mmCIF file of N, CA and C in Angstrom:
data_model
loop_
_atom_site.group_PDB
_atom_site.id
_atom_site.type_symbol
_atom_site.label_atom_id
_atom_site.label_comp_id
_atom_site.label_asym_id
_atom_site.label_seq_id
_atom_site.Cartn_x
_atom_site.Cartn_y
_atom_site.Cartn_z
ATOM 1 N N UNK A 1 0.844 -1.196 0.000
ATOM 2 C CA UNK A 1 0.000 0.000 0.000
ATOM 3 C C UNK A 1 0.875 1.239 0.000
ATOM 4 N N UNK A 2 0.444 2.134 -1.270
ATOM 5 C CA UNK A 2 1.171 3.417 -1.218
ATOM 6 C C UNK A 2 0.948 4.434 0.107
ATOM 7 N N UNK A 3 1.530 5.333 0.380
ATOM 8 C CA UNK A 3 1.035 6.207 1.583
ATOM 9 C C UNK A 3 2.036 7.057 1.686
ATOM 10 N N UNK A 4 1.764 8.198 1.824
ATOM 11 C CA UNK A 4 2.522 9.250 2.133
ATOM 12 C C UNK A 4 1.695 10.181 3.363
ATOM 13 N N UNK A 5 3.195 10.099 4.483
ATOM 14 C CA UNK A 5 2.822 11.014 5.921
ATOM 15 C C UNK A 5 3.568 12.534 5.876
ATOM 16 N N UNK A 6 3.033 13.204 6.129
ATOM 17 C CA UNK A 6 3.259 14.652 6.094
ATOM 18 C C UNK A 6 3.659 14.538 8.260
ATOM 19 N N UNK A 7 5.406 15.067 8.148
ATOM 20 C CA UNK A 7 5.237 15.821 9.773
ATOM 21 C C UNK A 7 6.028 17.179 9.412
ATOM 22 N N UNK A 8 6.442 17.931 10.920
ATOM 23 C CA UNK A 8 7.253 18.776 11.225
ATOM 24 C C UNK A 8 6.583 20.114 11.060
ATOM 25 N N UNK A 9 5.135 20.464 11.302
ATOM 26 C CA UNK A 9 4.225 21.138 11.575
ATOM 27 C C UNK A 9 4.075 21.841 12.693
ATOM 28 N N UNK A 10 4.131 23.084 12.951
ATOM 29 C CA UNK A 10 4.120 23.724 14.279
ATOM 30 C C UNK A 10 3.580 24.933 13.897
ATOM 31 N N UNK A 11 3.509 25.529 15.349
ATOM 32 C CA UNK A 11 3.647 27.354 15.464
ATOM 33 C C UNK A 11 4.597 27.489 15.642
ATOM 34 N N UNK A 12 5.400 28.796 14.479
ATOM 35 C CA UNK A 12 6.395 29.312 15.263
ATOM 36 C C UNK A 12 6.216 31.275 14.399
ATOM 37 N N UNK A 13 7.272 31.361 15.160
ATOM 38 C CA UNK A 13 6.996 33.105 15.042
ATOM 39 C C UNK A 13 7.681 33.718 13.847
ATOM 40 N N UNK A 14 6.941 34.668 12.751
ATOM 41 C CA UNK A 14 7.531 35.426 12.038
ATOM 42 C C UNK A 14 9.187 35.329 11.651
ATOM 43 N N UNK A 15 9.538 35.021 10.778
ATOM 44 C CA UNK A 15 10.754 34.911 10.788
ATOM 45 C C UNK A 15 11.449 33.770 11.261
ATOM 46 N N UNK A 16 10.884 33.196 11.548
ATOM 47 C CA UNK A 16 11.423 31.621 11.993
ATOM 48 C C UNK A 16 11.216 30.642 10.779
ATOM 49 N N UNK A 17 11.808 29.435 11.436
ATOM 50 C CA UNK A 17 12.086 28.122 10.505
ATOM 51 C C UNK A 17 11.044 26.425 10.846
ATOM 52 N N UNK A 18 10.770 25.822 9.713
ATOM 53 C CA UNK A 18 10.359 24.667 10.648
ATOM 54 C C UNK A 18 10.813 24.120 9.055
ATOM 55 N N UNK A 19 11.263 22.504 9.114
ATOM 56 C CA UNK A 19 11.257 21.333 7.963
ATOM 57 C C UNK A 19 10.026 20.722 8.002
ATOM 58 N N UNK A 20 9.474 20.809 6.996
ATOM 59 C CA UNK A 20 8.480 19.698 6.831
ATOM 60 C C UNK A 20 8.938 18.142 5.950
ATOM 61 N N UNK A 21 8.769 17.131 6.737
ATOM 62 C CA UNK A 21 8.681 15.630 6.169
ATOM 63 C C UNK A 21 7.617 15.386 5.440
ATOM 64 N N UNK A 22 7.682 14.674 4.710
ATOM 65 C CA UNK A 22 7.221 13.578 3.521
ATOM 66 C C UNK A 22 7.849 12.349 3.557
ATOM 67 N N UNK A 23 7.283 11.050 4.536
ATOM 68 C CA UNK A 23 7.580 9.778 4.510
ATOM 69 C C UNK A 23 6.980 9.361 3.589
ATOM 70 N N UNK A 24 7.573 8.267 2.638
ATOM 71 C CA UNK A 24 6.622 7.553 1.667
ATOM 72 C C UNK A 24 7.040 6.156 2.321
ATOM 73 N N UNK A 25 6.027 5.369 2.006
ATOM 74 C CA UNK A 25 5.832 3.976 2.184
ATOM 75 C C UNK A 25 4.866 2.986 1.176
ATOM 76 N N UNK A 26 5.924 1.459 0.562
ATOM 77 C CA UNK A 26 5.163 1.166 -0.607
ATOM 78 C C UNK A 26 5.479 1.387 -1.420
ATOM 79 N N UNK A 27 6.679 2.650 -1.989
ATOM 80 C CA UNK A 27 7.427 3.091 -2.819
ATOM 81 C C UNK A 27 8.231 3.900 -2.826
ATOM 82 N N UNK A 28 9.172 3.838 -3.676
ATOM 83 C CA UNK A 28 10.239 4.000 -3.106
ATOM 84 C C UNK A 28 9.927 6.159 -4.003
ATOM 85 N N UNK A 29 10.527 6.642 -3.038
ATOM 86 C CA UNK A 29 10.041 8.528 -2.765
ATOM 87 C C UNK A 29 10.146 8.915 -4.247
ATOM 88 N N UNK A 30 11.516 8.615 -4.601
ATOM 89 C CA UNK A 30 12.165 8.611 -6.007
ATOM 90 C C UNK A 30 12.082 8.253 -7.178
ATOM 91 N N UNK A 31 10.542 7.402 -7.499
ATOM 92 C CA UNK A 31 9.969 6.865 -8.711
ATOM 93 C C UNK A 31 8.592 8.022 -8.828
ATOM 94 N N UNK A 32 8.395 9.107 -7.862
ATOM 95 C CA UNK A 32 7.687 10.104 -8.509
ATOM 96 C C UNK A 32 8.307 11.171 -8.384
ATOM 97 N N UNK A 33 7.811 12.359 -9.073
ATOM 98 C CA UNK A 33 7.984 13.709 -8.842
ATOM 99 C C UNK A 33 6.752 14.356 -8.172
ATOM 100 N N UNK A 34 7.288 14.552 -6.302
ATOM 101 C CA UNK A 34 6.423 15.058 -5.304
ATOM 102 C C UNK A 34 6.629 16.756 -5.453
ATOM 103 N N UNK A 35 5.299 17.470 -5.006
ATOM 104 C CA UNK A 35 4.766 18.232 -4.752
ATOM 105 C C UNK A 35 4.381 18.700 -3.408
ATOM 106 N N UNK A 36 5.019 19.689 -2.562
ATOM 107 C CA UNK A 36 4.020 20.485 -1.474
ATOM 108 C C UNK A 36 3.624 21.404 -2.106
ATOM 109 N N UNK A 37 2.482 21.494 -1.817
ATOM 110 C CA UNK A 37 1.012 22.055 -1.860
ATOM 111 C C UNK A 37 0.539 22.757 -0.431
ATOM 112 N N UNK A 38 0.147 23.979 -0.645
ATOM 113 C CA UNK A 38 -1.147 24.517 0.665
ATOM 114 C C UNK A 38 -2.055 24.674 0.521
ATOM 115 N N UNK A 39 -2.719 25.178 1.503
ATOM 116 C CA UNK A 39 -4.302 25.143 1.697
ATOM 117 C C UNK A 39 -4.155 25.959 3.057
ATOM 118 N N UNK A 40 -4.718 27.424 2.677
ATOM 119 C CA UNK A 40 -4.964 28.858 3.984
ATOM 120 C C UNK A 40 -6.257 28.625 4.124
ATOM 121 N N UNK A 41 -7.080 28.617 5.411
ATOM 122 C CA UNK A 41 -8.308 28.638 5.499
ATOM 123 C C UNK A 41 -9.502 29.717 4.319
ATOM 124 N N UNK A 42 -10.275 29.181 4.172
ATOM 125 C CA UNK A 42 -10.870 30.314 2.910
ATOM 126 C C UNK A 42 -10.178 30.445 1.653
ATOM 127 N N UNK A 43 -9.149 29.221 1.374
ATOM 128 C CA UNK A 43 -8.401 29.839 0.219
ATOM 129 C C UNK A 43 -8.346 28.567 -0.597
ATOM 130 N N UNK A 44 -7.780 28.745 -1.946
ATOM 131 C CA UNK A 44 -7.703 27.284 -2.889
ATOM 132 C C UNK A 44 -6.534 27.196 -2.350
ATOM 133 N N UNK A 45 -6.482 25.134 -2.451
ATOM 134 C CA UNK A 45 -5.021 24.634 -2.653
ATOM 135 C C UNK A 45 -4.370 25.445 -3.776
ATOM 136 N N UNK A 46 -2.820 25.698 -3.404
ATOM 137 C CA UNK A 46 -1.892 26.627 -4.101
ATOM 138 C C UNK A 46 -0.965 25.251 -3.939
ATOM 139 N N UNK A 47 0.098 25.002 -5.255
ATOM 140 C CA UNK A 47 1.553 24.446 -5.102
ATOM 141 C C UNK A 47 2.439 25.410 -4.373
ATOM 142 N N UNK A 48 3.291 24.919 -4.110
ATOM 143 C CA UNK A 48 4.604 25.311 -3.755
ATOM 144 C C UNK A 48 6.042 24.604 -4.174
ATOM 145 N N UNK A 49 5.941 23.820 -4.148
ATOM 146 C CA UNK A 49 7.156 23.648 -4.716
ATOM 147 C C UNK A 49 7.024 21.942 -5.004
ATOM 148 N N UNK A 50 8.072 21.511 -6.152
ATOM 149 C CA UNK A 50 8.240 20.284 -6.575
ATOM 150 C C UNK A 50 9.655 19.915 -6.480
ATOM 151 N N UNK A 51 9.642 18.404 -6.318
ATOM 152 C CA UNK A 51 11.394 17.796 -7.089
ATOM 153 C C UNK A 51 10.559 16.887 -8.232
ATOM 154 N N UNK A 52 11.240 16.895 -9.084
ATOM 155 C CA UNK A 52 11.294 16.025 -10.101
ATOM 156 C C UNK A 52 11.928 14.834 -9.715
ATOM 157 N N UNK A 53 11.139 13.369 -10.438
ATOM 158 C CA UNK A 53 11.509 12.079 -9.782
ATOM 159 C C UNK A 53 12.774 11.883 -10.515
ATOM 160 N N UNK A 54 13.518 11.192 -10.216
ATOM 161 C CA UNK A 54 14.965 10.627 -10.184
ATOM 162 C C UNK A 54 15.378 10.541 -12.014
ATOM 163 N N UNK A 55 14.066 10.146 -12.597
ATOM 164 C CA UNK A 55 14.138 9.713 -13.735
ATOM 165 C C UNK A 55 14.207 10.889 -14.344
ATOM 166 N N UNK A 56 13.554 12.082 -13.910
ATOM 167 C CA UNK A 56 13.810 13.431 -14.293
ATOM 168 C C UNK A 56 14.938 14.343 -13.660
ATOM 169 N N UNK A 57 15.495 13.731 -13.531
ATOM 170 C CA UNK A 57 16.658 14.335 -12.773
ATOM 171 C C UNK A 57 16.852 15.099 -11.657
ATOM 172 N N UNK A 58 15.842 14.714 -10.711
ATOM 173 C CA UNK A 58 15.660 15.424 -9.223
ATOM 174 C C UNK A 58 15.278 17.146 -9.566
ATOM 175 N N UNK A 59 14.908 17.742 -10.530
ATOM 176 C CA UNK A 59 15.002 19.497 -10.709
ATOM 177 C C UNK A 59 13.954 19.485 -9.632
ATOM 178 N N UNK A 60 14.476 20.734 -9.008
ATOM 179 C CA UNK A 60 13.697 21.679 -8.056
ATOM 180 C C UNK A 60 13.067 22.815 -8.755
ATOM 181 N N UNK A 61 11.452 22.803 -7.963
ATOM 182 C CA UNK A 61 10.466 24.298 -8.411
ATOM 183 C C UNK A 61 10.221 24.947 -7.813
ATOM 184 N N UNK A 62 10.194 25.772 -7.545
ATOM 185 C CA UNK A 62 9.261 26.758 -6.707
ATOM 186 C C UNK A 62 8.327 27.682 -7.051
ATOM 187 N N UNK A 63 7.299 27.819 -6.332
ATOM 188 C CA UNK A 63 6.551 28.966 -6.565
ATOM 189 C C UNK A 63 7.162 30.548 -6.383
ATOM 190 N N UNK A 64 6.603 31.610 -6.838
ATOM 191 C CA UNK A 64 7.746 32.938 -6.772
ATOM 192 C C UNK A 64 7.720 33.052 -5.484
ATOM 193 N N UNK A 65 6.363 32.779 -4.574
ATOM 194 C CA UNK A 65 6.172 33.370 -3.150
ATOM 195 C C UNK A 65 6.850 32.877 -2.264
ATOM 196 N N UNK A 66 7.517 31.538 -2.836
ATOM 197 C CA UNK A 66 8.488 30.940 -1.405
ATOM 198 C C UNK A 66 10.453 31.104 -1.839
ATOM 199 N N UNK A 67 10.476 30.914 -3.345
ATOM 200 C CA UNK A 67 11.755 31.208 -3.977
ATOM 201 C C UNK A 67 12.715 31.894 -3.051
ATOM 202 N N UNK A 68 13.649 31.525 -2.749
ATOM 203 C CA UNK A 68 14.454 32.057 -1.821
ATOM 204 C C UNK A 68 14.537 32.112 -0.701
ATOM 205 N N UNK A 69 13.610 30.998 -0.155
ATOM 206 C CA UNK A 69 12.921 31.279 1.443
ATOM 207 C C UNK A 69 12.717 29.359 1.542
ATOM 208 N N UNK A 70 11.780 28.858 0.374
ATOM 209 C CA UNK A 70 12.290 27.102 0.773
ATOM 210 C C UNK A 70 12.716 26.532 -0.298
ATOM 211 N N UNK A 71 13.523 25.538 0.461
ATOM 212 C CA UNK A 71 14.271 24.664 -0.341
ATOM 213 C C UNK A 71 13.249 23.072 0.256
ATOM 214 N N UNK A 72 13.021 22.281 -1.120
ATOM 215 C CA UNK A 72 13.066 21.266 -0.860
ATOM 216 C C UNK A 72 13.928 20.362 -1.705
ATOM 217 N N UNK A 73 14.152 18.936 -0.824
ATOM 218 C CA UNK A 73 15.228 17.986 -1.037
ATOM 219 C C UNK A 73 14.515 16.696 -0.559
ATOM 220 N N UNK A 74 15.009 15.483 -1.061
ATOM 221 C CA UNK A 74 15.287 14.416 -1.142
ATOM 222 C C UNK A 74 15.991 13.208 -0.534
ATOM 223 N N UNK A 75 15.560 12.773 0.216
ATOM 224 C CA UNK A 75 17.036 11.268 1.096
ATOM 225 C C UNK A 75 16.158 10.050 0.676
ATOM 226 N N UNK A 76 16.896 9.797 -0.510
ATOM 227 C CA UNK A 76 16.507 8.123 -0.934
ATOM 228 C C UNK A 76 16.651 7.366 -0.142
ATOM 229 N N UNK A 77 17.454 7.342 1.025
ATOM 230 C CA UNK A 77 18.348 5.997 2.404
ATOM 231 C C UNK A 77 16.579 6.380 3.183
ATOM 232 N N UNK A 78 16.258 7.347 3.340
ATOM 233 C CA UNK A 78 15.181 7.587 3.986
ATOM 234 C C UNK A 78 13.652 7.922 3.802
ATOM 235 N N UNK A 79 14.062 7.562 2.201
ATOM 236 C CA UNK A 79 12.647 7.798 1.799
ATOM 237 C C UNK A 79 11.886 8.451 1.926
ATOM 238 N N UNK A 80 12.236 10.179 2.280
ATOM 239 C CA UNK A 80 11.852 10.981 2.260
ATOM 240 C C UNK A 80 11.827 12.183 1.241
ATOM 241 N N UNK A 81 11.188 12.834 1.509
ATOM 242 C CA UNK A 81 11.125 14.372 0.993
ATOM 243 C C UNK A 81 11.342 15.805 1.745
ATOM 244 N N UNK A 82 11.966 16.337 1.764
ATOM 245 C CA UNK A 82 12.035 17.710 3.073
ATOM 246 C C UNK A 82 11.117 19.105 2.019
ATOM 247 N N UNK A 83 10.842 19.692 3.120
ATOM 248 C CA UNK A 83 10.656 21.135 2.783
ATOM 249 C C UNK A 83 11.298 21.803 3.928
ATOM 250 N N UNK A 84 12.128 22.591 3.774
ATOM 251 C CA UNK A 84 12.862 23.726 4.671
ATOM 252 C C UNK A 84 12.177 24.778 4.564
ATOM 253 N N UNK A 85 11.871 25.168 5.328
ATOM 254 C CA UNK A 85 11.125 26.697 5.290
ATOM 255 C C UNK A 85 11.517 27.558 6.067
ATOM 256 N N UNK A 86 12.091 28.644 6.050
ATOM 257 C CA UNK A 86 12.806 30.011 6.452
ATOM 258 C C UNK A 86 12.243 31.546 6.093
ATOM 259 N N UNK A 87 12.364 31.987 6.913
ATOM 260 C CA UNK A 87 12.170 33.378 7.003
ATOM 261 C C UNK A 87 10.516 33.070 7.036
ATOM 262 N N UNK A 88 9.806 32.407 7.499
ATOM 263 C CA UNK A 88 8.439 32.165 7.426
ATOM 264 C C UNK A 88 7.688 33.593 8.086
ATOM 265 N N UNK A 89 6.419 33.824 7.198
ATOM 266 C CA UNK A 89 5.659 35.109 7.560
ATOM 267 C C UNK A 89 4.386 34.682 7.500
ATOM 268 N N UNK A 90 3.721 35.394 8.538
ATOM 269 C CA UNK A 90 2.235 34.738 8.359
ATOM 270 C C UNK A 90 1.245 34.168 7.560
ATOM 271 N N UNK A 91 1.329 34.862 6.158
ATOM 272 C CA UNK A 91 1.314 34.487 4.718
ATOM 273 C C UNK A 91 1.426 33.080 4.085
ATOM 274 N N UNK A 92 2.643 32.236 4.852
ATOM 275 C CA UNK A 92 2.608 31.450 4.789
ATOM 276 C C UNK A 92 1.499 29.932 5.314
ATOM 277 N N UNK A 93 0.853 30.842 6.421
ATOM 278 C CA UNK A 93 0.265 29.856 7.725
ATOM 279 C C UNK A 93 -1.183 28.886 6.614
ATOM 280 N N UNK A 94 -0.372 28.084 6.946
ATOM 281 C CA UNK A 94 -1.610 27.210 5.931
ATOM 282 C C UNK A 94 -1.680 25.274 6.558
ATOM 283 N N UNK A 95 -2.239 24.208 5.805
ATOM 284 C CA UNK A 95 -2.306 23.075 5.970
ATOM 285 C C UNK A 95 -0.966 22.817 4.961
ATOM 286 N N UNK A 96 -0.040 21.972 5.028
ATOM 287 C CA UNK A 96 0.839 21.483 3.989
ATOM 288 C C UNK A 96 0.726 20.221 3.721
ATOM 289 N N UNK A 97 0.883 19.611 2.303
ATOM 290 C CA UNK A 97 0.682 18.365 1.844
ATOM 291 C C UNK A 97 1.743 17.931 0.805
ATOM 292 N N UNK A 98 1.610 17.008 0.880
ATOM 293 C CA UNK A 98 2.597 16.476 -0.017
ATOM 294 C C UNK A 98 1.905 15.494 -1.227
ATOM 295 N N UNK A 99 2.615 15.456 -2.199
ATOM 296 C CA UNK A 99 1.653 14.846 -3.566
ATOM 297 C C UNK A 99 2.352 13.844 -4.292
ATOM 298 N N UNK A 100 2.064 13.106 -5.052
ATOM 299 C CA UNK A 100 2.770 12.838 -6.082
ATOM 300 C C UNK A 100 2.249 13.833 -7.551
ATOM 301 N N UNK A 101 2.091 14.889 -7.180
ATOM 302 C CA UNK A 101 1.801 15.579 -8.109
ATOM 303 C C UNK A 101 2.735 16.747 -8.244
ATOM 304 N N UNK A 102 3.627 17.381 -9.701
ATOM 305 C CA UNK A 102 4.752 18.287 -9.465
ATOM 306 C C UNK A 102 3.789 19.784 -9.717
ATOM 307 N N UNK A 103 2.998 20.205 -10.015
ATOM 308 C CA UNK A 103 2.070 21.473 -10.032
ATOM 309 C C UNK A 103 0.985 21.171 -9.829
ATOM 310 N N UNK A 104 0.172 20.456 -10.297
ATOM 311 C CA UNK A 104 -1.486 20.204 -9.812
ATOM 312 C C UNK A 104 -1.283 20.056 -8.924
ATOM 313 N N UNK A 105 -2.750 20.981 -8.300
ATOM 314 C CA UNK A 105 -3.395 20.966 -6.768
ATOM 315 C C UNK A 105 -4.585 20.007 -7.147
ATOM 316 N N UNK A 106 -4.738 19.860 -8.380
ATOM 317 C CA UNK A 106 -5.652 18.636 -8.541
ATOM 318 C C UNK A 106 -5.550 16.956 -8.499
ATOM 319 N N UNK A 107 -4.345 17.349 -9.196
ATOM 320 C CA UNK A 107 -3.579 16.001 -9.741
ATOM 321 C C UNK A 107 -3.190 14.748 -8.603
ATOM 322 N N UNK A 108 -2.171 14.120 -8.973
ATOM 323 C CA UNK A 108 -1.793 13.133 -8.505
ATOM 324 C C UNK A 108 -2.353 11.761 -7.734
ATOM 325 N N UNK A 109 -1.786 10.766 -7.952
ATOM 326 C CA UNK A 109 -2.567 9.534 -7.448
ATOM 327 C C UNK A 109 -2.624 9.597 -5.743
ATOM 328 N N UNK A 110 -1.275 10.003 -4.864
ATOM 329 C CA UNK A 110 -1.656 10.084 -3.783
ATOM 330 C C UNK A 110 -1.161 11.113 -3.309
ATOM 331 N N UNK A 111 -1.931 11.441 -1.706
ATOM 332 C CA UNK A 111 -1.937 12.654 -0.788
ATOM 333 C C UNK A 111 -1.402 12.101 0.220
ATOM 334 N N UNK A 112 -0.938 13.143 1.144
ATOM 335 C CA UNK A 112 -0.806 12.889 2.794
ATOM 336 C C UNK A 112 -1.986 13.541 3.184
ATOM 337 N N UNK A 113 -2.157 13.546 4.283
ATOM 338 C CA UNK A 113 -3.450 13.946 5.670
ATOM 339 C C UNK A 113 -2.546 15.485 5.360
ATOM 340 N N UNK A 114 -1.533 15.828 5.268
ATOM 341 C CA UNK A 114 -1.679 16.920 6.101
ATOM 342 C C UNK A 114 -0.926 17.444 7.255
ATOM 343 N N UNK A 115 0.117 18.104 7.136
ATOM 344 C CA UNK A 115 0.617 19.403 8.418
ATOM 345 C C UNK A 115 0.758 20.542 8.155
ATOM 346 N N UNK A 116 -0.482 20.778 10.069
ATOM 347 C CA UNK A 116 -0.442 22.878 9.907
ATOM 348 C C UNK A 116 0.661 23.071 9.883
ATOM 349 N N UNK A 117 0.687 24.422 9.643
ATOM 350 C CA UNK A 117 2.008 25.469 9.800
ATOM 351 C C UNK A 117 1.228 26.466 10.365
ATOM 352 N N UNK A 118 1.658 27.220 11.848
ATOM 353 C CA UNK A 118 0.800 28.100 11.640
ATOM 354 C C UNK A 118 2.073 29.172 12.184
ATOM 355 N N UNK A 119 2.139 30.710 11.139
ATOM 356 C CA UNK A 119 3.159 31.329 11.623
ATOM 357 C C UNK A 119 2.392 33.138 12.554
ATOM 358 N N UNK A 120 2.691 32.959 13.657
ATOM 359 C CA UNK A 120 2.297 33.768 14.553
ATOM 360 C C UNK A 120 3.256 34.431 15.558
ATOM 361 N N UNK A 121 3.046 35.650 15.774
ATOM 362 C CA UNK A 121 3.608 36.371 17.269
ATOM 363 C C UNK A 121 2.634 36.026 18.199
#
């Protein structure tokens, strides 16, 4: 069974940092090209950023609004996915997900549940 868990979800304050995880299980992280995605209360799912699967040569995307602020990456030994997120501003405060989808907020065969972010003083 495929499955992907979303952690590393918190409050933290303006200008601060948190990583978000993407465990996959069932397959191996690196035979798709994953997607985080948000979701602000009252608002459409928006992408944020992609890696391209292995076969595409791992390229990194970003949306303009996070460019320079997250990086996401890859640990095949761990079958994960990271999102680093820095300099976080309230703007950001949303649900985060992870996809096998590299731009659709529609797309992809599977989702995680889901971690808040919520950025506050």
């Amino acid at each position: 069974q495929v499955q992907f868990v979303e952690s590393g979800g918190g409050l933290v304050q303006p200008g601060g940092s948190l990583r978000l995880s993407c465990a996959a299980s069932g397959v191996k992280v690196d035979y798709y090209s994953i997607g985080w995605f948000r979701q602000a209360p009252g608002k459409e799912r928006e992408w944020v950023s992609c890696i391209s699967r292995r076969a595409g040569g791992g390229i990194t995307y970003y949306a303009d609004s996070v460019k320079g602020r997250f990086t996401i990456s890859r640990d095949n030994n761990k079958n994960t996915v990271y999102l680093q997120m820095n300099s976080l501003q309230p703007g950001d405060t949303a649900v985060y997900y992870c996809a096998t989808s590299c731009r659709d907020p529609r797309g992809g065969d599977y989702w995680g549940q889901g971690t808040q972010v919520t950025v506050s003083s």
